[in-house]
PDB file of C-alpha atoms in Angstrom:
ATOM      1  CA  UNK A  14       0.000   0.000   0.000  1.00  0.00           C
ATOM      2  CA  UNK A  15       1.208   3.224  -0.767  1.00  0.00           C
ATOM      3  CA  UNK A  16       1.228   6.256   1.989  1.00  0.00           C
ATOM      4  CA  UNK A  17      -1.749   8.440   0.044  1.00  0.00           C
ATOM      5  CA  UNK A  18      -3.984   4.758  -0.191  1.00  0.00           C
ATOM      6  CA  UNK A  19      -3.476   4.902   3.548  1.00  0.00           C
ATOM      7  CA  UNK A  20      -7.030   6.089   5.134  1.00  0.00           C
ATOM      8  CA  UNK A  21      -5.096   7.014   8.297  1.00  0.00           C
ATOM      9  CA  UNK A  22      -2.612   8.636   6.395  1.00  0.00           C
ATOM     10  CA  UNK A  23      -5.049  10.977   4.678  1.00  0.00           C
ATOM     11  CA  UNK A  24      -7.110  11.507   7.597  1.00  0.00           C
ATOM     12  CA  UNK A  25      -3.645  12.676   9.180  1.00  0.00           C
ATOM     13  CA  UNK A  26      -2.847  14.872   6.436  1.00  0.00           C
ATOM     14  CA  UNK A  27      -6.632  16.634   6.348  1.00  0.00           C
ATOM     15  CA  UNK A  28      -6.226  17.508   9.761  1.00  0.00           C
ATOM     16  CA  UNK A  29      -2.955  18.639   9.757  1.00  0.00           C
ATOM     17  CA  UNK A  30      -3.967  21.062   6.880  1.00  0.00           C
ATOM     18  CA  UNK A  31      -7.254  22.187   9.351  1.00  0.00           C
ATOM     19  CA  UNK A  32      -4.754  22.532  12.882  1.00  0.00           C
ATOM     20  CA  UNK A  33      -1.774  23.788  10.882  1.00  0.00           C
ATOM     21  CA  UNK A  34      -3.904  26.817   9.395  1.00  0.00           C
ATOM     22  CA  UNK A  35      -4.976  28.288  13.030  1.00  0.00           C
ATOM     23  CA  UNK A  36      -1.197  28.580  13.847  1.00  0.00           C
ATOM     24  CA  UNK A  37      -1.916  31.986  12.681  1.00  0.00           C
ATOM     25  CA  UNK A  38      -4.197  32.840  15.321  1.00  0.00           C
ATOM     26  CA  UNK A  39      -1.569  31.806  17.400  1.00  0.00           C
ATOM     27  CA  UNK A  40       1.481  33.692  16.244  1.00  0.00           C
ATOM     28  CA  UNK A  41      -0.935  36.521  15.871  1.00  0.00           C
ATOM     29  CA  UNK A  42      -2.401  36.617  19.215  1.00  0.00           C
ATOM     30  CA  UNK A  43       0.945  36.102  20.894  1.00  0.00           C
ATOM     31  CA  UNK A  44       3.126  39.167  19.183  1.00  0.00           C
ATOM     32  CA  UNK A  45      -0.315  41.429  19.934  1.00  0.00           C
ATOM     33  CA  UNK A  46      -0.036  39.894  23.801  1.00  0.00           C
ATOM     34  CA  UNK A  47       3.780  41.277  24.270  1.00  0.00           C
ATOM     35  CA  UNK A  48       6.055  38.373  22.968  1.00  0.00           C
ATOM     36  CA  UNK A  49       8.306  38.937  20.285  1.00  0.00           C
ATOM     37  CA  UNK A  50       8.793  36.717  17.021  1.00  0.00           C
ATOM     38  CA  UNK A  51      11.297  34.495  18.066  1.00  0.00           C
ATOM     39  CA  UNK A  52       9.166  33.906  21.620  1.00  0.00           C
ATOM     40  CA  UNK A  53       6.752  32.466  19.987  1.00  0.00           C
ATOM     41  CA  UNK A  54       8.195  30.884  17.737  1.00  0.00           C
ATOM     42  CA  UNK A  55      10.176  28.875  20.514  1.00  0.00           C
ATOM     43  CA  UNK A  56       6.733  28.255  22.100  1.00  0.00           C
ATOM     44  CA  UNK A  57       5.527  26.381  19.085  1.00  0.00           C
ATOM     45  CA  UNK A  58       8.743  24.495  17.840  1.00  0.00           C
ATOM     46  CA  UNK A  59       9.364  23.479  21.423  1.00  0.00           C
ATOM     47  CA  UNK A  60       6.095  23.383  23.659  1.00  0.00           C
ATOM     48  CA  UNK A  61       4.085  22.293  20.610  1.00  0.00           C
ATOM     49  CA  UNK A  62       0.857  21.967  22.474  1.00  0.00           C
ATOM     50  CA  UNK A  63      -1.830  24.358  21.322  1.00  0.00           C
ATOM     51  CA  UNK A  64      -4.076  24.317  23.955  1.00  0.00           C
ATOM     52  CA  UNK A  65      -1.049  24.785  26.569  1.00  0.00           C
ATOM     53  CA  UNK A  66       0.577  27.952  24.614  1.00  0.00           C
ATOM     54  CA  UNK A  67      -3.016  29.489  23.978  1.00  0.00           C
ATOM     55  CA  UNK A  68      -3.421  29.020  28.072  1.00  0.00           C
ATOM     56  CA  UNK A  69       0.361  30.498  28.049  1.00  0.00           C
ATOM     57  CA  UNK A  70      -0.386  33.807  26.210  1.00  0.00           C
ATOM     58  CA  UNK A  71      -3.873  34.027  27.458  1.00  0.00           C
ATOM     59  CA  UNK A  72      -2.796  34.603  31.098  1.00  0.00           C
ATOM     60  CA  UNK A  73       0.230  36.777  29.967  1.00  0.00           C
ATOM     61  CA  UNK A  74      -2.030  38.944  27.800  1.00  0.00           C
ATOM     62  CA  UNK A  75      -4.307  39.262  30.971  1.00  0.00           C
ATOM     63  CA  UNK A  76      -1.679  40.589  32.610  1.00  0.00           C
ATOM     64  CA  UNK A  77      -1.227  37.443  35.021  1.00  0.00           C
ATOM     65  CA  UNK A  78       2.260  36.433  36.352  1.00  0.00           C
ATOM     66  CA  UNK A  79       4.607  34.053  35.087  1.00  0.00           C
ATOM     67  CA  UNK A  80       4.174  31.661  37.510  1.00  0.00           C
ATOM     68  CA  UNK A  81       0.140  32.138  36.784  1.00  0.00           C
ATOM     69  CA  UNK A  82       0.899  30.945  32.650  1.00  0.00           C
ATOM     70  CA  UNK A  83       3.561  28.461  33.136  1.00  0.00           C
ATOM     71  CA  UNK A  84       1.006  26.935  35.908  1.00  0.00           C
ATOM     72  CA  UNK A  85      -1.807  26.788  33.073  1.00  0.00           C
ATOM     73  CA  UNK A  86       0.236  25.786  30.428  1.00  0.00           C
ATOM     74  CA  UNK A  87       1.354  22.805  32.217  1.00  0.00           C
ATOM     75  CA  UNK A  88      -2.490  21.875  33.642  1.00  0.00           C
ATOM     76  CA  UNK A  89      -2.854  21.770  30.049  1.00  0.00           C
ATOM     77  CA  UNK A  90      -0.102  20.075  28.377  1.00  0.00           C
ATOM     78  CA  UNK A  91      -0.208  17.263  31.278  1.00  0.00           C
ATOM     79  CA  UNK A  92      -2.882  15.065  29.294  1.00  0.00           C
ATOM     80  CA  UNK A  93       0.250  14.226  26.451  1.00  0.00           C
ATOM     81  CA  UNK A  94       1.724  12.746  29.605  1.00  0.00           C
ATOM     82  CA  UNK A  95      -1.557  10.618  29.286  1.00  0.00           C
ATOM     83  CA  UNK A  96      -1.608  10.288  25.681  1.00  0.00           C
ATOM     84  CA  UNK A  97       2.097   9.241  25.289  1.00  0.00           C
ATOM     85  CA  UNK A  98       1.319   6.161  28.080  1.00  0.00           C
ATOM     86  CA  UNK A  99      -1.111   5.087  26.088  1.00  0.00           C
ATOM     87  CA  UNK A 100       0.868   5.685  22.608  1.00  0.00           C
ATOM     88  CA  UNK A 101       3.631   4.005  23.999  1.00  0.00           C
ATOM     89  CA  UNK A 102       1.722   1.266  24.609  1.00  0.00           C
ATOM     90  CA  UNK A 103      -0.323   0.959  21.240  1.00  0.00           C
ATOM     91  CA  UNK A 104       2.861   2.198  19.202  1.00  0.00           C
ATOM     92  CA  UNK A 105       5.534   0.447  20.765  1.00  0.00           C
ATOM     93  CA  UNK A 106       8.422   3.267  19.906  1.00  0.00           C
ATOM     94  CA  UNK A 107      12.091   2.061  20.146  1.00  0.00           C
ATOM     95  CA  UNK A 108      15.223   4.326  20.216  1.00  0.00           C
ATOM     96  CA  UNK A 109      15.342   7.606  18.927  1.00  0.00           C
ATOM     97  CA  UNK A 110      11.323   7.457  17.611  1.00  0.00           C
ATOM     98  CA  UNK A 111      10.582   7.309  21.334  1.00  0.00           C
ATOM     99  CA  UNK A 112      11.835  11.233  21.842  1.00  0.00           C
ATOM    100  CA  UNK A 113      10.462  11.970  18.502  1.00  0.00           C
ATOM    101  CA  UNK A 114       7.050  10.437  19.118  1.00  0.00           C
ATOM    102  CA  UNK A 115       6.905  12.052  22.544  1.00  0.00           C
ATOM    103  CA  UNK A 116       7.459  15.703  20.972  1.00  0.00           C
ATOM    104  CA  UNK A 117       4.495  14.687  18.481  1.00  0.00           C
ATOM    105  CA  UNK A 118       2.128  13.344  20.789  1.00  0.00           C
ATOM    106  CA  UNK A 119      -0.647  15.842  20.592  1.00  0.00           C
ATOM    107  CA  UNK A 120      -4.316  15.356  20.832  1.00  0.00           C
ATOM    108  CA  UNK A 121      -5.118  15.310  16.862  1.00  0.00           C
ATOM    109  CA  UNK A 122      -1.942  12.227  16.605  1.00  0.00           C
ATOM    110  CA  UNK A 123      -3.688  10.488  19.191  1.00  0.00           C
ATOM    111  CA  UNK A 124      -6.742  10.770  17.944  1.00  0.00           C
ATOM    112  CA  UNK A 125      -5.808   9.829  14.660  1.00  0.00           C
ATOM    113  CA  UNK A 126      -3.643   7.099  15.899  1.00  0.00           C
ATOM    114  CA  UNK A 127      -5.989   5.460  18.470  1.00  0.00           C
ATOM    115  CA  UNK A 128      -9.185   5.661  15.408  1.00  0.00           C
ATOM    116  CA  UNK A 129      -7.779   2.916  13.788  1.00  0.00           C
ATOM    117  CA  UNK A 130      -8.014  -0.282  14.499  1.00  0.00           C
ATOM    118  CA  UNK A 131      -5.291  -2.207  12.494  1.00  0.00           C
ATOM    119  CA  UNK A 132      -1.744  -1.751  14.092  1.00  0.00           C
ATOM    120  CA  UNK A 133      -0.534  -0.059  10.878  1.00  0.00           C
ATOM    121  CA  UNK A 134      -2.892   2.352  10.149  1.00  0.00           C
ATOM    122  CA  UNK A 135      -2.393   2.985  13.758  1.00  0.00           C
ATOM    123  CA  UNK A 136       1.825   3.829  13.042  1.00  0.00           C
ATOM    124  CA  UNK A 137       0.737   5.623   9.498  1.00  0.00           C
ATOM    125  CA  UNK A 138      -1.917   7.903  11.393  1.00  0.00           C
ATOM    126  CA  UNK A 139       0.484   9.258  14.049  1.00  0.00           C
ATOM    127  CA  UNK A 140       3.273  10.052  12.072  1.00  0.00           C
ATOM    128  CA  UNK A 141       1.098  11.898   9.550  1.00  0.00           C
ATOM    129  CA  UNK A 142      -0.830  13.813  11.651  1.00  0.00           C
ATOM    130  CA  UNK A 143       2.101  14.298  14.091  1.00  0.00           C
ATOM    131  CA  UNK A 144       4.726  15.216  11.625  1.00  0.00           C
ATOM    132  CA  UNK A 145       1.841  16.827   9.442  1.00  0.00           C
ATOM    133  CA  UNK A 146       1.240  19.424  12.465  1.00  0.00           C
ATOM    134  CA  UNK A 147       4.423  20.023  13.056  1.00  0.00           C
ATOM    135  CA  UNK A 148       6.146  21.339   9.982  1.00  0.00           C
ATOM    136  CA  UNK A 149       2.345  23.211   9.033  1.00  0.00           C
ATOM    137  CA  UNK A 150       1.623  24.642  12.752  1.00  0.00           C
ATOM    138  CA  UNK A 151       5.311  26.226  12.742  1.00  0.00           C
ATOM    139  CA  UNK A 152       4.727  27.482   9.730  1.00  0.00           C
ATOM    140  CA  UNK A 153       1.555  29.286  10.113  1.00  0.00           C
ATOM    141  CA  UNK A 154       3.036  30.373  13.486  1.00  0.00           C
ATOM    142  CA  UNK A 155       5.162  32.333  11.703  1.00  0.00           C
ATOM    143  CA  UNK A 156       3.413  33.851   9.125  1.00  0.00           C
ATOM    144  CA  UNK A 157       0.736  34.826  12.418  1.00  0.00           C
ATOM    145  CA  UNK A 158       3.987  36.203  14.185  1.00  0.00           C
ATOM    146  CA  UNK A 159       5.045  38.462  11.320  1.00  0.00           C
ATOM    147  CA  UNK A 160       1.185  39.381  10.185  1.00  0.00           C
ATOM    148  CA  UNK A 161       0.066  40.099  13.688  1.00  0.00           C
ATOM    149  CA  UNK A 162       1.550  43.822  13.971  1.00  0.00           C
ATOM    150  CA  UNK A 163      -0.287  44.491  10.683  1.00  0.00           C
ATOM    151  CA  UNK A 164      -3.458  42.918  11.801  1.00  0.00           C
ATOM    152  CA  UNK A 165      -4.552  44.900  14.199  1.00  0.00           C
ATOM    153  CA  UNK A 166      -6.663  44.095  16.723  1.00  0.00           C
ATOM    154  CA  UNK A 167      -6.654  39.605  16.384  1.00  0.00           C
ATOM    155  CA  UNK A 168     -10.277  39.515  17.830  1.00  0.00           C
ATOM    156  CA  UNK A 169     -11.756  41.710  14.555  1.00  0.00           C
ATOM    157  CA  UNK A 170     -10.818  38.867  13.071  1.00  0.00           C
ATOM    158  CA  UNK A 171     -11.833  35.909  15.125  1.00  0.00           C
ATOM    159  CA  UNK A 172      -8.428  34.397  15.476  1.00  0.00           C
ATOM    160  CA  UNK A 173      -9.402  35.077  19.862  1.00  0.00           C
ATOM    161  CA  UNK A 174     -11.663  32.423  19.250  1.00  0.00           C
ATOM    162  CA  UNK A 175     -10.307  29.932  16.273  1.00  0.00           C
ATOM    163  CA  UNK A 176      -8.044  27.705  18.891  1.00  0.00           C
ATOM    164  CA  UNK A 177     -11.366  27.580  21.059  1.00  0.00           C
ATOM    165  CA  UNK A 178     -13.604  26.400  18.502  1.00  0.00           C
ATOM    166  CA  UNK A 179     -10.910  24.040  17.450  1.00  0.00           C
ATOM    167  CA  UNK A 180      -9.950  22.594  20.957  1.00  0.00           C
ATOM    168  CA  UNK A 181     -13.902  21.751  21.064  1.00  0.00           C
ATOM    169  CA  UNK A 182     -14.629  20.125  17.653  1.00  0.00           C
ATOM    170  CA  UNK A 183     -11.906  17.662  18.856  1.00  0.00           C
ATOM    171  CA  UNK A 184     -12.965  17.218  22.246  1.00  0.00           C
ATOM    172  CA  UNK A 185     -16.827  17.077  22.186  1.00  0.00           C
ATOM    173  CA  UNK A 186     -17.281  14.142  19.777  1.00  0.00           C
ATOM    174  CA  UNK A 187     -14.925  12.062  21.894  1.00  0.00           C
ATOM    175  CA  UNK A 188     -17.458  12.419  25.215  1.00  0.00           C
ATOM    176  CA  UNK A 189     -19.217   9.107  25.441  1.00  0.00           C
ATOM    177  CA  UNK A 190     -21.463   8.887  27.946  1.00  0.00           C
ATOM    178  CA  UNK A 191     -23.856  11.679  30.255  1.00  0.00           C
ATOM    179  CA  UNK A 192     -21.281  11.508  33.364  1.00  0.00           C
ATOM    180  CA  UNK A 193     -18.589  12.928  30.825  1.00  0.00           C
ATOM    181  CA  UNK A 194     -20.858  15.072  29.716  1.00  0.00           C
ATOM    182  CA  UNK A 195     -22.138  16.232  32.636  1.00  0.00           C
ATOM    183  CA  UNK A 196     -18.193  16.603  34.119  1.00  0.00           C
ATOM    184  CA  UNK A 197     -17.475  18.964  31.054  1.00  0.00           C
ATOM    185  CA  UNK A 198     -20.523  21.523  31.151  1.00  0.00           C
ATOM    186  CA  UNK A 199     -19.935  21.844  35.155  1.00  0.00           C
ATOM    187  CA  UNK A 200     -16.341  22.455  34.733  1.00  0.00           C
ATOM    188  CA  UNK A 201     -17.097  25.129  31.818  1.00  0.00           C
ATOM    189  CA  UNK A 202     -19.805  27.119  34.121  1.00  0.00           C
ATOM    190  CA  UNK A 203     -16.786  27.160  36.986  1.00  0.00           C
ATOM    191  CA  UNK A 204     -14.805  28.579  35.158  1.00  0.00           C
ATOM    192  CA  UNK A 205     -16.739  31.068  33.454  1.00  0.00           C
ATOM    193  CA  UNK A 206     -18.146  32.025  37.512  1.00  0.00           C
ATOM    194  CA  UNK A 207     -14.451  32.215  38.146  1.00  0.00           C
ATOM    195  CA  UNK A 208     -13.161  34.519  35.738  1.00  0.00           C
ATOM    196  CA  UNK A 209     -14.131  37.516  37.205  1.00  0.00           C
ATOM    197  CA  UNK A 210     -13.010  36.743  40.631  1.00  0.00           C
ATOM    198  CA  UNK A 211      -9.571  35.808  40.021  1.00  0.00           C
ATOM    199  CA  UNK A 212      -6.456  36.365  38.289  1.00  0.00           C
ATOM    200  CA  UNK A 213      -5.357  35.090  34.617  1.00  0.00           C
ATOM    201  CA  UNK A 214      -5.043  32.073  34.431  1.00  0.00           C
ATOM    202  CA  UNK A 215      -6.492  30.669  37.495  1.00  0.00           C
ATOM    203  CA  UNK A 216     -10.265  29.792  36.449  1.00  0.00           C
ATOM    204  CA  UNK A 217      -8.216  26.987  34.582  1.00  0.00           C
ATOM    205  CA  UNK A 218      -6.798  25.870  37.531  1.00  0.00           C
ATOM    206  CA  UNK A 219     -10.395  26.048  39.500  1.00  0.00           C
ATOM    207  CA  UNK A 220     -11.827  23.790  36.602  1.00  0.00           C
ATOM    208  CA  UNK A 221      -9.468  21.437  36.768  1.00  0.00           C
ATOM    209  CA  UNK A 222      -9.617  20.762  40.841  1.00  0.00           C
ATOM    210  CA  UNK A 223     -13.750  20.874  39.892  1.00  0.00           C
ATOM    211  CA  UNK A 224     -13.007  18.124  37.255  1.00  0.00           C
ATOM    212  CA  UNK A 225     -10.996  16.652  39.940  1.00  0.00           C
ATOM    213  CA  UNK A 226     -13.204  16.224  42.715  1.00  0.00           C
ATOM    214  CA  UNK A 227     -15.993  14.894  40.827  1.00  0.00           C
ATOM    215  CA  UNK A 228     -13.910  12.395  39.003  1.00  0.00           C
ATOM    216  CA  UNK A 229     -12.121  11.404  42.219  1.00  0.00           C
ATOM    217  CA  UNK A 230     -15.970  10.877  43.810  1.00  0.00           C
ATOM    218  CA  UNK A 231     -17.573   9.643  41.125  1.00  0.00           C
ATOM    219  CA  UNK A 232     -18.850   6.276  40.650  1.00  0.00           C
ATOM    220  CA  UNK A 233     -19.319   6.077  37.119  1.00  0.00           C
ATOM    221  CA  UNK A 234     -19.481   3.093  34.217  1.00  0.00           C
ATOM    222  CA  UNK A 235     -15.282   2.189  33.757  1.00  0.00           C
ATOM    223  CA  UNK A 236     -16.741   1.934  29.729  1.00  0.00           C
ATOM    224  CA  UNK A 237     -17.667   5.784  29.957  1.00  0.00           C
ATOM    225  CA  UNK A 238     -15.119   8.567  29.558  1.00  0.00           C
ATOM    226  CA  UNK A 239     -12.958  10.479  27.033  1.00  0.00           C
ATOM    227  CA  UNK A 240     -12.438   7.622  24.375  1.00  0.00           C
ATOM    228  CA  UNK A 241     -11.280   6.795  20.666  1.00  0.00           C
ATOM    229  CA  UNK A 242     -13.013   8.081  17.688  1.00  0.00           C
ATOM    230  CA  UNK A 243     -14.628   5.595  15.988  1.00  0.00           C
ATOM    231  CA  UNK A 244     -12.551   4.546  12.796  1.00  0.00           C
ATOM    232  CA  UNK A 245     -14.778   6.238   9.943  1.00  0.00           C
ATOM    233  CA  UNK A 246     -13.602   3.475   7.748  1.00  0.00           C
ATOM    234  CA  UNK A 247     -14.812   0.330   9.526  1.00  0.00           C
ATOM    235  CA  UNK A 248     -17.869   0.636   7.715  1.00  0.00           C
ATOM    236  CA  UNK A 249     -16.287   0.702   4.480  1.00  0.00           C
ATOM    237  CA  UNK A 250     -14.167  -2.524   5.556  1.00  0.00           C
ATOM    238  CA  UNK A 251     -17.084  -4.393   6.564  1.00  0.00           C
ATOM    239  CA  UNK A 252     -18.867  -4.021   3.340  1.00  0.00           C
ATOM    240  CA  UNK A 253     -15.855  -4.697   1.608  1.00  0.00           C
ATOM    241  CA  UNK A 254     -15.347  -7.972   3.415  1.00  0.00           C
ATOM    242  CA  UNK A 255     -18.878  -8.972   2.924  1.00  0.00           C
ATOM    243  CA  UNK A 256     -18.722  -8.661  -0.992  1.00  0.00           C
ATOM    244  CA  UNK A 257     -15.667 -10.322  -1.046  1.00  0.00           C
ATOM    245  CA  UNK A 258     -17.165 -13.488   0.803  1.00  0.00           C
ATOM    246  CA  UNK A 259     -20.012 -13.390  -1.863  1.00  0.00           C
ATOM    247  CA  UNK A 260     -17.622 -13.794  -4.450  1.00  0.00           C
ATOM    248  CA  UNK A 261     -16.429 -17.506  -3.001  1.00  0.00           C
ATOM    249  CA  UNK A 262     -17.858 -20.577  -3.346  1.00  0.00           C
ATOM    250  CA  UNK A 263     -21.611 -20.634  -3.257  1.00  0.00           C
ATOM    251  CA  UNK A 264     -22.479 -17.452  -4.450  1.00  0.00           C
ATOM    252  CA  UNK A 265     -24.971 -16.990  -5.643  1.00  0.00           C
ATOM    253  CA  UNK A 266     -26.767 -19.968  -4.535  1.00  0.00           C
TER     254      UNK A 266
END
């Protein structure tokens, strides 16, 4: 098979065209927020977790302290400590792939990856997506970091809101179950009762103990939680397998 018959592999490529594009918002928002071109660029080429350097400039634009935005950025960018335990364990890396995997192990690569549900689609979809991402988010980084002084203001544009919308379309379809569900909306109206009351930064924090306590009392199904996409092309596979076993002996019949 080659690489662009791969379903994974195209599915990795599509969304690294759709993630890699709001890198502008990014570089944008973060030049506008007081970081210069090279700051951000180091976020991206060596944080590489959107959601964590969104978090990152978010509390530094608010004018929260460092401490505040390292502390959210790293709430964040904790669930790739997740991901790569469970990567590891689907992808079995060995020698230098293992440090190269862990700098690519993002939600959209594990999402891609864990989707599949033959071992090599599984490899082809996180190396697409991850390396995909990689090259296309630093790039539209940059063109964000140099645009953004000419932009103006980022939110006449949207980009305040593109990594938002983003972070959601991947997360929401990957709630199974009402506890999840319920978990998610709770945590969302904490923070938003939060915001006002405390610095930059911390209503992140506050949802994250909220998520916390209820997930540390809760008594939910061990099926329910945050799981895989369902591979698009099962369907495909099974229909494909069926008319190939009408085709053997009998067929017809």
């Amino acid at each position: 098979m080659t690489l662009l018959a791969s379903p994974a592999v195209r599915m990795g490529i599509s969304i690294s065209i759709a993630t890699g594009l709001y890198g502008v918002s990014f570089g944008a928002l973060s030049v506008t927020s007081g970081l210069d071109f090279w700051q951000t660029m180091a976020l991206s080429l060596l944080l590489f977790s959107g959601g964590s350097q969104f978090a990152f400039i978010g509390v530094v634009a608010g004018g929260g302290s460092g401490i505040a935005a390292m502390s959210a950025a790293t709430l964040l960018g904790m669930r790739n400590g997740i991901y790569g335990m469970q990567l590891n364990a689907l992808l079995h890396p060995t020698g230098w792939r293992k440090y190269v995997a862990a700098q690519l192990t993002i939600d959209e690569s594990t999402a891609t990856s864990s989707g599949q549900t033959d071992p090599a689609e599984q490899r082809r979809g996180f190396w697409a997506a991850g390396i995909g991402i990689y090259l296309l988010w630093n790039l539209f980084t940059a063109i964000g970091a140099l645009a953004g002084s000419n932009l103006g203001d980022p939110k006449q544009w949207g980009l305040d809101g593109a990594a938002v919308a983003a972070f959601l379309g991947l997360l929401w379809p990957r709630l199974k179950g009402r506890e999840p569900v319920a978990i998610a909306a709770v945590c969302a109206v904490a923070t938003v009762i939060a915001v006002p009351f405390v610095p930059a930064g911390v209503p992140i924090l506050v949802a994250a103990v909220v998520a916390a306590v209820i997930g540390w009392f809760s008594h939910g199904r061990r099926d329910e939680g945050l799981e895989p996409d369902v591979d698009p092309f099962r369907e495909r596979h099974h229909h494909g397998a069926h008319r190939a076993g009408d085709t053997g002996p009998g067929a017809g019949e």
